[in-house]
Amino acid sequence: MTQSTITTEVAEMVAPTPPPIKGDWKEYRKVFDPKLINKAIDVVKTALSLFTAGVPLIRRGPAGETHVDVPVMYMGVAIDRIHYDPYLKAPSPKGRPVRAWNVEIDPQEVRQTIEVVLKEAYVIEAAEFREPEDAWAIPVAWNRLIIMHVKVSYDGRELIPDYGLTEEVRRYVI
């Protein structure tokens, strides 16, 4: 055996073929079906009347600021969070978490406010597609403000909880 033959055999033993990556974009060939949007919207419309306000998550920051989120609950899991504005005593639009200073926050009042908001909320008949989750995100509005997004499976048959928020609620409440 020559030196080059031994080197080639050792290299083949040391460097195995790398395994494929799950979810490789080349494998993603699902046919996009826009008809499923209507199904997803209908699922959210049906579930909306069953949403309830969870225990407000009140956080105090190092500079003395206070931030309040209210989880929207459905069958024991969190669907999304609604930002709460303690100055206005009302929801804040999605993407605008409010940091407040020198305010007293009554968790019961916050929860009651969001319960009323959920009764007045309505589904916007539109959808975003979230590819990594293979799901639709259906916006829900109140007083012409988008206050949350409800994720629905691609086939439009089931709601997808916010698992991270659900765990946060369980840690915070228990």
mmCIF file of C-alpha atoms in Angstrom:
data_model
loop_
_atom_site.group_PDB
_atom_site.id
_atom_site.type_symbol
_atom_site.label_atom_id
_atom_site.label_comp_id
_atom_site.label_asym_id
_atom_site.label_seq_id
_atom_site.Cartn_x
_atom_site.Cartn_y
_atom_site.Cartn_z
ATOM 1 C CA MET A 1 0.000 0.000 0.000
ATOM 2 C CA THR A 2 1.205 3.448 -0.796
ATOM 3 C CA GLN A 3 1.041 6.435 1.518
ATOM 4 C CA SER A 4 -1.698 8.110 -0.562
ATOM 5 C CA THR A 5 -3.910 5.004 -0.409
ATOM 6 C CA ILE A 6 -3.652 4.873 3.374
ATOM 7 C CA THR A 7 -4.428 8.600 3.652
ATOM 8 C CA THR A 8 -7.527 8.220 1.444
ATOM 9 C CA GLU A 9 -8.822 5.243 3.471
ATOM 10 C CA VAL A 10 -8.345 7.110 6.773
ATOM 11 C CA ALA A 11 -10.073 10.222 5.394
ATOM 12 C CA GLU A 12 -13.075 8.155 4.305
ATOM 13 C CA MET A 13 -13.382 6.637 7.790
ATOM 14 C CA VAL A 14 -13.087 10.000 9.583
ATOM 15 C CA ALA A 15 -15.374 12.125 7.396
ATOM 16 C CA PRO A 16 -18.754 10.412 7.053
ATOM 17 C CA THR A 17 -21.424 11.811 4.772
ATOM 18 C CA PRO A 18 -23.364 14.444 6.718
ATOM 19 C CA PRO A 19 -27.027 13.600 7.441
ATOM 20 C CA PRO A 20 -29.731 15.746 5.824
ATOM 21 C CA ILE A 21 -31.272 18.651 7.723
ATOM 22 C CA LYS A 22 -34.930 18.262 8.679
ATOM 23 C CA GLY A 23 -37.135 20.848 7.025
ATOM 24 C CA ASP A 24 -34.670 21.494 4.240
ATOM 25 C CA TRP A 25 -36.217 24.089 1.932
ATOM 26 C CA LYS A 26 -35.723 21.794 -1.032
ATOM 27 C CA GLU A 27 -38.049 19.268 0.563
ATOM 28 C CA TYR A 28 -40.745 21.865 1.225
ATOM 29 C CA ARG A 29 -43.033 21.479 -1.758
ATOM 30 C CA LYS A 30 -46.508 21.750 -0.176
ATOM 31 C CA VAL A 31 -49.094 23.118 -2.557
ATOM 32 C CA PHE A 32 -50.397 26.434 -1.275
ATOM 33 C CA ASP A 33 -54.211 26.323 -1.021
ATOM 34 C CA PRO A 34 -55.789 29.766 -0.451
ATOM 35 C CA LYS A 35 -59.191 28.142 0.205
ATOM 36 C CA LEU A 36 -57.872 27.048 3.569
ATOM 37 C CA ILE A 37 -57.733 30.698 4.663
ATOM 38 C CA ASN A 38 -61.545 30.808 4.912
ATOM 39 C CA LYS A 39 -61.538 27.662 7.008
ATOM 40 C CA ALA A 40 -58.894 29.106 9.340
ATOM 41 C CA ILE A 41 -60.824 32.376 9.703
ATOM 42 C CA ASP A 42 -64.039 30.471 10.517
ATOM 43 C CA VAL A 43 -62.240 28.461 13.210
ATOM 44 C CA VAL A 44 -61.061 31.678 14.882
ATOM 45 C CA LYS A 45 -64.553 33.236 14.654
ATOM 46 C CA THR A 46 -65.978 30.170 16.385
ATOM 47 C CA ALA A 47 -63.315 30.126 19.103
ATOM 48 C CA LEU A 48 -63.330 33.895 19.778
ATOM 49 C CA SER A 49 -66.426 33.718 21.997
ATOM 50 C CA LEU A 50 -64.638 31.093 24.130
ATOM 51 C CA PHE A 51 -61.483 33.137 24.761
ATOM 52 C CA THR A 52 -60.960 34.435 28.285
ATOM 53 C CA ALA A 53 -58.498 36.796 29.914
ATOM 54 C CA GLY A 54 -55.839 35.055 31.962
ATOM 55 C CA VAL A 55 -54.073 36.372 35.034
ATOM 56 C CA PRO A 56 -52.277 39.603 34.060
ATOM 57 C CA LEU A 57 -48.515 39.261 33.814
ATOM 58 C CA ILE A 58 -47.199 42.367 35.562
ATOM 59 C CA ARG A 59 -43.465 42.937 35.242
ATOM 60 C CA ARG A 60 -41.421 45.603 36.968
ATOM 61 C CA GLY A 61 -38.160 46.681 35.341
ATOM 62 C CA PRO A 62 -34.921 47.905 36.869
ATOM 63 C CA ALA A 63 -35.706 51.555 36.075
ATOM 64 C CA GLY A 64 -39.030 51.347 37.906
ATOM 65 C CA GLU A 65 -41.090 50.826 34.771
ATOM 66 C CA THR A 66 -44.092 48.513 34.725
ATOM 67 C CA HIS A 67 -45.186 46.375 31.797
ATOM 68 C CA VAL A 68 -48.492 44.495 31.680
ATOM 69 C CA ASP A 69 -49.491 41.684 29.329
ATOM 70 C CA VAL A 70 -52.699 39.712 29.562
ATOM 71 C CA PRO A 71 -52.640 36.166 28.191
ATOM 72 C CA VAL A 72 -55.675 35.161 26.161
ATOM 73 C CA MET A 73 -56.672 31.687 27.302
ATOM 74 C CA TYR A 74 -58.553 28.929 25.485
ATOM 75 C CA MET A 75 -59.202 25.522 27.050
ATOM 76 C CA GLY A 76 -56.352 25.941 29.529
ATOM 77 C CA VAL A 77 -53.681 27.106 27.068
ATOM 78 C CA ALA A 78 -52.527 30.576 26.067
ATOM 79 C CA ILE A 79 -53.292 31.663 22.509
ATOM 80 C CA ASP A 80 -51.547 35.060 22.509
ATOM 81 C CA ARG A 81 -50.917 38.026 24.777
ATOM 82 C CA ILE A 82 -52.642 41.400 24.735
ATOM 83 C CA HIS A 83 -50.509 44.390 25.707
ATOM 84 C CA TYR A 84 -52.235 46.566 28.313
ATOM 85 C CA ASP A 85 -51.791 50.324 28.590
ATOM 86 C CA PRO A 86 -52.117 51.307 32.291
ATOM 87 C CA TYR A 87 -52.440 54.991 31.405
ATOM 88 C CA LEU A 88 -55.423 54.483 29.099
ATOM 89 C CA LYS A 89 -56.701 51.413 30.969
ATOM 90 C CA ALA A 90 -57.180 49.743 27.603
ATOM 91 C CA PRO A 91 -55.367 47.376 25.244
ATOM 92 C CA SER A 92 -52.393 48.636 23.323
ATOM 93 C CA PRO A 93 -51.953 47.652 19.655
ATOM 94 C CA LYS A 94 -49.970 44.527 18.842
ATOM 95 C CA GLY A 95 -46.304 45.496 18.631
ATOM 96 C CA ARG A 96 -46.639 48.386 21.116
ATOM 97 C CA PRO A 97 -45.917 47.097 24.600
ATOM 98 C CA VAL A 98 -46.314 49.959 27.053
ATOM 99 C CA ARG A 99 -43.781 50.779 29.741
ATOM 100 C CA ALA A 100 -45.398 52.855 32.464
ATOM 101 C CA TRP A 101 -43.976 54.670 35.458
ATOM 102 C CA ASN A 102 -45.652 55.717 38.694
ATOM 103 C CA VAL A 103 -48.934 53.890 38.121
ATOM 104 C CA GLU A 104 -50.889 51.590 40.387
ATOM 105 C CA ILE A 105 -52.163 48.496 38.650
ATOM 106 C CA ASP A 106 -55.097 46.487 39.933
ATOM 107 C CA PRO A 107 -54.830 43.010 38.369
ATOM 108 C CA GLN A 108 -58.559 42.393 38.790
ATOM 109 C CA GLU A 109 -59.410 45.628 36.970
ATOM 110 C CA VAL A 110 -56.991 44.740 34.152
ATOM 111 C CA ARG A 111 -58.538 41.302 33.775
ATOM 112 C CA GLN A 112 -62.098 42.682 33.756
ATOM 113 C CA THR A 113 -61.137 45.256 31.130
ATOM 114 C CA ILE A 114 -59.677 42.584 28.841
ATOM 115 C CA GLU A 115 -62.759 40.373 29.356
ATOM 116 C CA VAL A 116 -64.916 43.238 28.036
ATOM 117 C CA VAL A 117 -62.473 43.814 25.171
ATOM 118 C CA LEU A 118 -62.651 40.138 24.170
ATOM 119 C CA LYS A 119 -66.443 40.357 23.993
ATOM 120 C CA GLU A 120 -66.132 43.357 21.626
ATOM 121 C CA ALA A 121 -63.236 41.949 19.582
ATOM 122 C CA TYR A 122 -63.702 40.790 16.004
ATOM 123 C CA VAL A 123 -61.796 38.715 13.495
ATOM 124 C CA ILE A 124 -60.239 40.501 10.542
ATOM 125 C CA GLU A 125 -60.902 38.433 7.437
ATOM 126 C CA ALA A 126 -57.290 38.132 6.382
ATOM 127 C CA ALA A 127 -54.343 35.909 7.150
ATOM 128 C CA GLU A 128 -50.583 35.789 7.314
ATOM 129 C CA PHE A 129 -48.732 32.568 6.676
ATOM 130 C CA ARG A 130 -46.040 31.520 9.123
ATOM 131 C CA GLU A 131 -43.876 29.058 7.197
ATOM 132 C CA PRO A 132 -41.690 27.728 10.008
ATOM 133 C CA GLU A 133 -44.820 26.743 11.943
ATOM 134 C CA ASP A 134 -46.792 25.770 8.826
ATOM 135 C CA ALA A 135 -49.698 27.824 10.167
ATOM 136 C CA TRP A 136 -51.992 30.740 9.483
ATOM 137 C CA ALA A 137 -51.952 33.817 11.734
ATOM 138 C CA ILE A 138 -55.403 35.383 11.848
ATOM 139 C CA PRO A 139 -55.546 38.949 13.231
ATOM 140 C CA VAL A 140 -58.105 39.890 15.877
ATOM 141 C CA ALA A 141 -59.010 43.530 16.394
ATOM 142 C CA TRP A 142 -60.747 45.731 18.915
ATOM 143 C CA ASN A 143 -61.678 49.353 18.261
ATOM 144 C CA ARG A 144 -59.861 49.136 14.876
ATOM 145 C CA LEU A 145 -56.585 48.069 16.556
ATOM 146 C CA ILE A 146 -55.042 44.671 15.963
ATOM 147 C CA ILE A 147 -54.582 43.346 19.476
ATOM 148 C CA MET A 148 -53.573 39.737 18.833
ATOM 149 C CA HIS A 149 -52.920 37.035 16.262
ATOM 150 C CA VAL A 150 -54.441 33.572 16.528
ATOM 151 C CA LYS A 151 -52.411 30.787 14.941
ATOM 152 C CA VAL A 152 -54.333 28.061 13.115
ATOM 153 C CA SER A 153 -52.964 24.877 11.560
ATOM 154 C CA TYR A 154 -52.399 24.907 7.799
ATOM 155 C CA ASP A 155 -55.454 22.712 7.188
ATOM 156 C CA GLY A 156 -57.599 25.144 9.213
ATOM 157 C CA ARG A 157 -58.792 22.542 11.681
ATOM 158 C CA GLU A 158 -57.153 23.485 14.970
ATOM 159 C CA LEU A 159 -55.776 26.381 16.965
ATOM 160 C CA ILE A 160 -52.078 26.410 17.764
ATOM 161 C CA PRO A 161 -51.294 27.584 21.298
ATOM 162 C CA ASP A 162 -48.422 29.855 22.185
ATOM 163 C CA TYR A 163 -46.489 27.178 24.056
ATOM 164 C CA GLY A 164 -43.909 29.571 25.502
ATOM 165 C CA LEU A 165 -46.605 31.863 26.882
ATOM 166 C CA THR A 166 -48.541 28.883 28.238
ATOM 167 C CA GLU A 167 -45.473 27.813 30.205
ATOM 168 C CA GLU A 168 -44.920 31.389 31.402
ATOM 169 C CA VAL A 169 -48.514 31.554 32.650
ATOM 170 C CA ARG A 170 -48.107 28.257 34.473
ATOM 171 C CA ARG A 171 -44.882 29.428 36.137
ATOM 172 C CA TYR A 172 -46.331 32.816 37.030
ATOM 173 C CA VAL A 173 -49.689 31.650 38.350
ATOM 174 C CA ILE A 174 -48.693 28.504 40.228
#
